[in-house]
Coordinates of N, CA, C and O in Angstrom, one line a residue:
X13 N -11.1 -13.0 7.2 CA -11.4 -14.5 7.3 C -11.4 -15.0 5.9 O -11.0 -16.1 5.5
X14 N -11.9 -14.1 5.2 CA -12.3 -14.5 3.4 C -11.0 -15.1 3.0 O -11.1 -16.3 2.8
X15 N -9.8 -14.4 2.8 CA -8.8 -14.0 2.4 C -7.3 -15.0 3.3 O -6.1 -15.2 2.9
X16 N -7.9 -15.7 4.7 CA -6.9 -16.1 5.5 C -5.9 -15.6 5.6 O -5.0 -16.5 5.4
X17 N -5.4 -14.3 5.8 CA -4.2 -13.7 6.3 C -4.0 -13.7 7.6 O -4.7 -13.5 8.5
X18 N -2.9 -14.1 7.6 CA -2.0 -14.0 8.8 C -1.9 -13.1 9.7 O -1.9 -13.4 10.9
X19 N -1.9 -11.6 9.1 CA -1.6 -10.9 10.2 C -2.1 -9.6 9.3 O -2.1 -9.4 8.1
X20 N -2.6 -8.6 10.5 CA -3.2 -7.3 10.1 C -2.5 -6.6 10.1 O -1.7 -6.9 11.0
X21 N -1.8 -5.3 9.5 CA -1.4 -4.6 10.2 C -2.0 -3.5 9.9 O -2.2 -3.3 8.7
X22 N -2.3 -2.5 11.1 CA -3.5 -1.3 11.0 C -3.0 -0.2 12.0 O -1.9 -0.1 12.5
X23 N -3.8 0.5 12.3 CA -3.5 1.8 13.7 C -4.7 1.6 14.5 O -5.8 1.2 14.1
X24 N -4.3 1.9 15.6 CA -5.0 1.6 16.7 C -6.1 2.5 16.7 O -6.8 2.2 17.7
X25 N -6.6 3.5 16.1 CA -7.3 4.3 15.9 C -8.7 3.2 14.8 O -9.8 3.7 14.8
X26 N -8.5 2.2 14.3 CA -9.1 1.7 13.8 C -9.1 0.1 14.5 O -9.2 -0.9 13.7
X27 N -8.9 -0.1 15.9 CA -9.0 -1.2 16.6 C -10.3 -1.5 16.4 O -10.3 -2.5 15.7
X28 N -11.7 -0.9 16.8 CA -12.8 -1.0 16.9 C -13.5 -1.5 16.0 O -14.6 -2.0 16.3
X29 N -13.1 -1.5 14.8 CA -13.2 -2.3 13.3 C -13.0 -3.9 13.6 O -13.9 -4.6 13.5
X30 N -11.7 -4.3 13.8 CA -11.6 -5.5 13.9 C -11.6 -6.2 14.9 O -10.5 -6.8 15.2
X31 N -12.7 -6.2 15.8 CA -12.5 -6.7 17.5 C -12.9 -7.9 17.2 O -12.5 -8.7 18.0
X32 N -13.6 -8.5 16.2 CA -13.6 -9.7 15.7 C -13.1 -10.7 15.3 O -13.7 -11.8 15.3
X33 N -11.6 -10.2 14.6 CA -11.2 -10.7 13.8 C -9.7 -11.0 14.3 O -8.7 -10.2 14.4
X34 N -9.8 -12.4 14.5 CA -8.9 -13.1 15.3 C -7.3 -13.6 14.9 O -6.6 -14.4 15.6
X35 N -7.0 -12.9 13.9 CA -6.1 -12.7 13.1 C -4.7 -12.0 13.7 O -4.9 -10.8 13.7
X36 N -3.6 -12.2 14.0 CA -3.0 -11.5 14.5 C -2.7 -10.0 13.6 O -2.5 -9.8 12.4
X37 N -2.6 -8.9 15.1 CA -2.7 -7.7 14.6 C -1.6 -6.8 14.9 O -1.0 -7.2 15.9
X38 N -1.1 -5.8 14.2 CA 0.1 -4.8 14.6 C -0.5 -3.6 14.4 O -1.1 -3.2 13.5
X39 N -0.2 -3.3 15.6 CA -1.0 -1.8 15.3 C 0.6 -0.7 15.2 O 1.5 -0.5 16.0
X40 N 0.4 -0.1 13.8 CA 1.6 0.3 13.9 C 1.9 1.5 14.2 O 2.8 1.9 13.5
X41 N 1.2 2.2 15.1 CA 1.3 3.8 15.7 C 2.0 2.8 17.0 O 2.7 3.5 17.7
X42 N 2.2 1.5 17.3 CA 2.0 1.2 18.8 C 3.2 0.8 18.7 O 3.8 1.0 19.7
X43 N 4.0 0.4 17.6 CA 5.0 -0.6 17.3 C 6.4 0.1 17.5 O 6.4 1.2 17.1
X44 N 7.6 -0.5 18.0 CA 8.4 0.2 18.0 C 9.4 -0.5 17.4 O 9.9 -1.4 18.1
X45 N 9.9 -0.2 16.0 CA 10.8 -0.4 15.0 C 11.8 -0.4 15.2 O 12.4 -1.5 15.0
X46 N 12.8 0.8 16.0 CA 14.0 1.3 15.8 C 14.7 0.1 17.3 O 14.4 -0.2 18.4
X47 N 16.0 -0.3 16.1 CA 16.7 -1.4 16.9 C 16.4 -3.1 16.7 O 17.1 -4.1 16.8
X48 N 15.2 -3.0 16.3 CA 14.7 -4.6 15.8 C 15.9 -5.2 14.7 O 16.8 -4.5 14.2
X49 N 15.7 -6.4 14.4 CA 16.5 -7.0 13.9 C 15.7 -7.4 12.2 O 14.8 -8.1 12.0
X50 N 16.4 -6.7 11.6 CA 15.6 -7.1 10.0 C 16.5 -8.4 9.6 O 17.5 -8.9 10.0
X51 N 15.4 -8.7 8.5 CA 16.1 -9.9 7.6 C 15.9 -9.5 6.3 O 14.9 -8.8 6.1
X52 N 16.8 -10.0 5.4 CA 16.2 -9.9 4.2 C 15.0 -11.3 3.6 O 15.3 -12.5 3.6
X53 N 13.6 -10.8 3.2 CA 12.7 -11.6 3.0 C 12.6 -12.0 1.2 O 11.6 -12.4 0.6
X54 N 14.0 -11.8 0.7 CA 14.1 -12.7 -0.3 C 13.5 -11.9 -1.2 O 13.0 -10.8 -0.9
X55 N 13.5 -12.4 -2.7 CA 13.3 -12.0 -4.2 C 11.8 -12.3 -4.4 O 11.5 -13.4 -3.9
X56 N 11.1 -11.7 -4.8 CA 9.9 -12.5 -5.2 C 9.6 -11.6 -7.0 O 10.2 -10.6 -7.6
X57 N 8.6 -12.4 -7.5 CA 8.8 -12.3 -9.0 C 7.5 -11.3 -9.4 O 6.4 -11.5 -8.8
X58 N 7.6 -10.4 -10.3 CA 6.6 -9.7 -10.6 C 5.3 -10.0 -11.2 O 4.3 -9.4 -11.6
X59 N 5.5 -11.1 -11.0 CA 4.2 -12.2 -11.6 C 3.3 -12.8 -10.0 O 2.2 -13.4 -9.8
X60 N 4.3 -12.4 -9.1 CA 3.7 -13.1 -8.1 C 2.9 -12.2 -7.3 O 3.4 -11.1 -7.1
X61 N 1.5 -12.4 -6.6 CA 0.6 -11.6 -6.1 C 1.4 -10.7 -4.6 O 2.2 -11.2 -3.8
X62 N 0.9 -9.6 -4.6 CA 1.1 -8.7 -3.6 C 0.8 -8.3 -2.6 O 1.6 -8.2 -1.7
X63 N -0.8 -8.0 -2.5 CA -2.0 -8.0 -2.0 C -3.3 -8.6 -2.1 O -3.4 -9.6 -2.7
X64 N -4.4 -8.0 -1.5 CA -5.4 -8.5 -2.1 C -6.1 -7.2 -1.7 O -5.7 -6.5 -0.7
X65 N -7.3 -6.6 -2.4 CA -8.1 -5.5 -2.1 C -9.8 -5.9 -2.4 O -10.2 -6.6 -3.3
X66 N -10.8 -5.0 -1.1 CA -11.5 -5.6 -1.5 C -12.6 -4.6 -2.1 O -12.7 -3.5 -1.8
X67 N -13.0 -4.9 -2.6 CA -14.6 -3.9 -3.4 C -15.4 -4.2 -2.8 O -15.4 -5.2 -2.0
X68 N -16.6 -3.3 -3.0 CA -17.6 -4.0 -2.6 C -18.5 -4.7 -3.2 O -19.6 -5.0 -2.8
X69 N -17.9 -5.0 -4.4 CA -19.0 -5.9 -5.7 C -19.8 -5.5 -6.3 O -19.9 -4.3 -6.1
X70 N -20.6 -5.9 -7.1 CA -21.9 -5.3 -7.9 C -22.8 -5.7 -7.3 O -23.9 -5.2 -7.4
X71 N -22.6 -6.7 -6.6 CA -24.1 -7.2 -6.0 C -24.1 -7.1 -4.1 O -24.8 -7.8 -3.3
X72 N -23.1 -6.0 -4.0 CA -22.8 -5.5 -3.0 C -22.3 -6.5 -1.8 O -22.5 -6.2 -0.6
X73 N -21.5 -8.0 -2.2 CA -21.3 -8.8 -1.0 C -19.4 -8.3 -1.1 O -18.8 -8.4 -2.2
X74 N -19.1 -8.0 -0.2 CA -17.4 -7.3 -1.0 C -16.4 -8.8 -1.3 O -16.3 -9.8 -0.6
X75 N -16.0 -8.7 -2.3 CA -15.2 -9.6 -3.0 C -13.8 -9.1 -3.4 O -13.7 -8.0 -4.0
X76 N -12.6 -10.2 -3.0 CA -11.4 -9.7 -3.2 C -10.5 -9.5 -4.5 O -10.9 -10.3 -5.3
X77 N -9.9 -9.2 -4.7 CA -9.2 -8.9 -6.1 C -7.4 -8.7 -5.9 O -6.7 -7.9 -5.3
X78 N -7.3 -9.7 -6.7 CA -5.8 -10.0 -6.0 C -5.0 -8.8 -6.8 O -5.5 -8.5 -7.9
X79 N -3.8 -8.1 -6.5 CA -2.7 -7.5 -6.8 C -1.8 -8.2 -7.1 O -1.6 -9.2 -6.5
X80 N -0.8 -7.8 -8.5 CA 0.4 -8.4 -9.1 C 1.7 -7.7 -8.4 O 1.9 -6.5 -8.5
X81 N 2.4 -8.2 -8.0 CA 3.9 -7.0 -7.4 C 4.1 -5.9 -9.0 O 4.6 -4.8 -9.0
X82 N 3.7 -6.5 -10.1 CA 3.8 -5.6 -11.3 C 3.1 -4.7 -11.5 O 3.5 -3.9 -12.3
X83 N 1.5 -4.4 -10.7 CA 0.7 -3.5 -11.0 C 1.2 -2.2 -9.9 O 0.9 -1.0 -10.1
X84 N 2.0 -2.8 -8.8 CA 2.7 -2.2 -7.8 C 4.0 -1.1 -8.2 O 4.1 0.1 -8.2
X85 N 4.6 -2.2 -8.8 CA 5.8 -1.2 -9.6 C 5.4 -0.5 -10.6 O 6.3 0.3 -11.0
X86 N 4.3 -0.6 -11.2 CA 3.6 0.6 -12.2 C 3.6 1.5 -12.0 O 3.9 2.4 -12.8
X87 N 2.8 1.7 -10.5 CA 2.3 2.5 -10.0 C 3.4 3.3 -9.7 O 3.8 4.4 -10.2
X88 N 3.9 2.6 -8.7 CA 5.2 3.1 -8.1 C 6.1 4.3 -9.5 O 6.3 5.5 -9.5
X89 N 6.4 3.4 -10.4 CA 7.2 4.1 -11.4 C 6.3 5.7 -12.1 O 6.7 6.8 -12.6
X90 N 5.1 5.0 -11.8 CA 4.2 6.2 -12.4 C 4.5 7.5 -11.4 O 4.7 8.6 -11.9
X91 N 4.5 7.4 -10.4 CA 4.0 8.1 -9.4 C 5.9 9.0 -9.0 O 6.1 10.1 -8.6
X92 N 6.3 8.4 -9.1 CA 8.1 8.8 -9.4 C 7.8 9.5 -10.7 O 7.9 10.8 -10.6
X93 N 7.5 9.0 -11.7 CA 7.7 9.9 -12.8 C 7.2 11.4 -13.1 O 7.7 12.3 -13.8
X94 N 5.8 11.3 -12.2 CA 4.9 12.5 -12.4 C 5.3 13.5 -11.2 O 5.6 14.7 -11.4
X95 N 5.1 12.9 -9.7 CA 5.8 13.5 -8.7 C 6.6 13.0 -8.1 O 6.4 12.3 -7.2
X96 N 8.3 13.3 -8.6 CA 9.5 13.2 -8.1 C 9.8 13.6 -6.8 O 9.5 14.7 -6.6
X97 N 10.4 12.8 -5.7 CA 10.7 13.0 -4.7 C 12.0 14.1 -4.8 O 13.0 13.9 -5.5
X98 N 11.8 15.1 -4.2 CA 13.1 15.8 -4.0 C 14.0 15.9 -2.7 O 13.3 15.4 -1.8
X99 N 15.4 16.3 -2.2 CA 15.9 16.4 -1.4 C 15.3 17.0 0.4 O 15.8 16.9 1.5
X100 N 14.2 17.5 -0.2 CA 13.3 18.2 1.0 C 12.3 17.1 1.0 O 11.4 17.5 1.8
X101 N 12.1 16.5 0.8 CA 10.5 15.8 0.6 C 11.4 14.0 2.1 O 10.6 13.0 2.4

């Protein structure tokens, strides 16, 4: 509710968490992908926010902390660099 997102997406194994939260949800153990119709959802700039994650604060009320698509691809590049996907993986 903090955050006003649109839409959850989680596993159903963790339904019981959000019975509250009136937000539309995809549970994606439930979801069935193959054959749907994709679009392409456009360019977006690495300046522009990604996510949001939340802590639980110092003064323990949890507060969100927004994500850059650049701290994303950091990672991402980091994690390619150190452990390379191979032909089996």
């Amino acid at each position: 509710k903090d955050c006003g997102a649109v839409l959850l997406i989680t596993h159903s194994i963790f339904q019981h968490i959000f019975t509250k939260i009136e937000t539309k949800k995809i549970e994606i153990d439930k979801e069935n992908f193959i054959n749907q119709e994709s679009k392409n959802l456009g360019y977006y700039s690495i300046t522009q926010y990604s996510d949001i994650i939340y802590t639980s604060g110092s003064t323990g009320t949890p507060k969100g902390v927004l994500q850059l698509h650049s701290a994303r691809l950091n990672r991402f590049y980091w994690m390619w660099e150190k452990y390379p996907f191979t032909k089996e993986d």
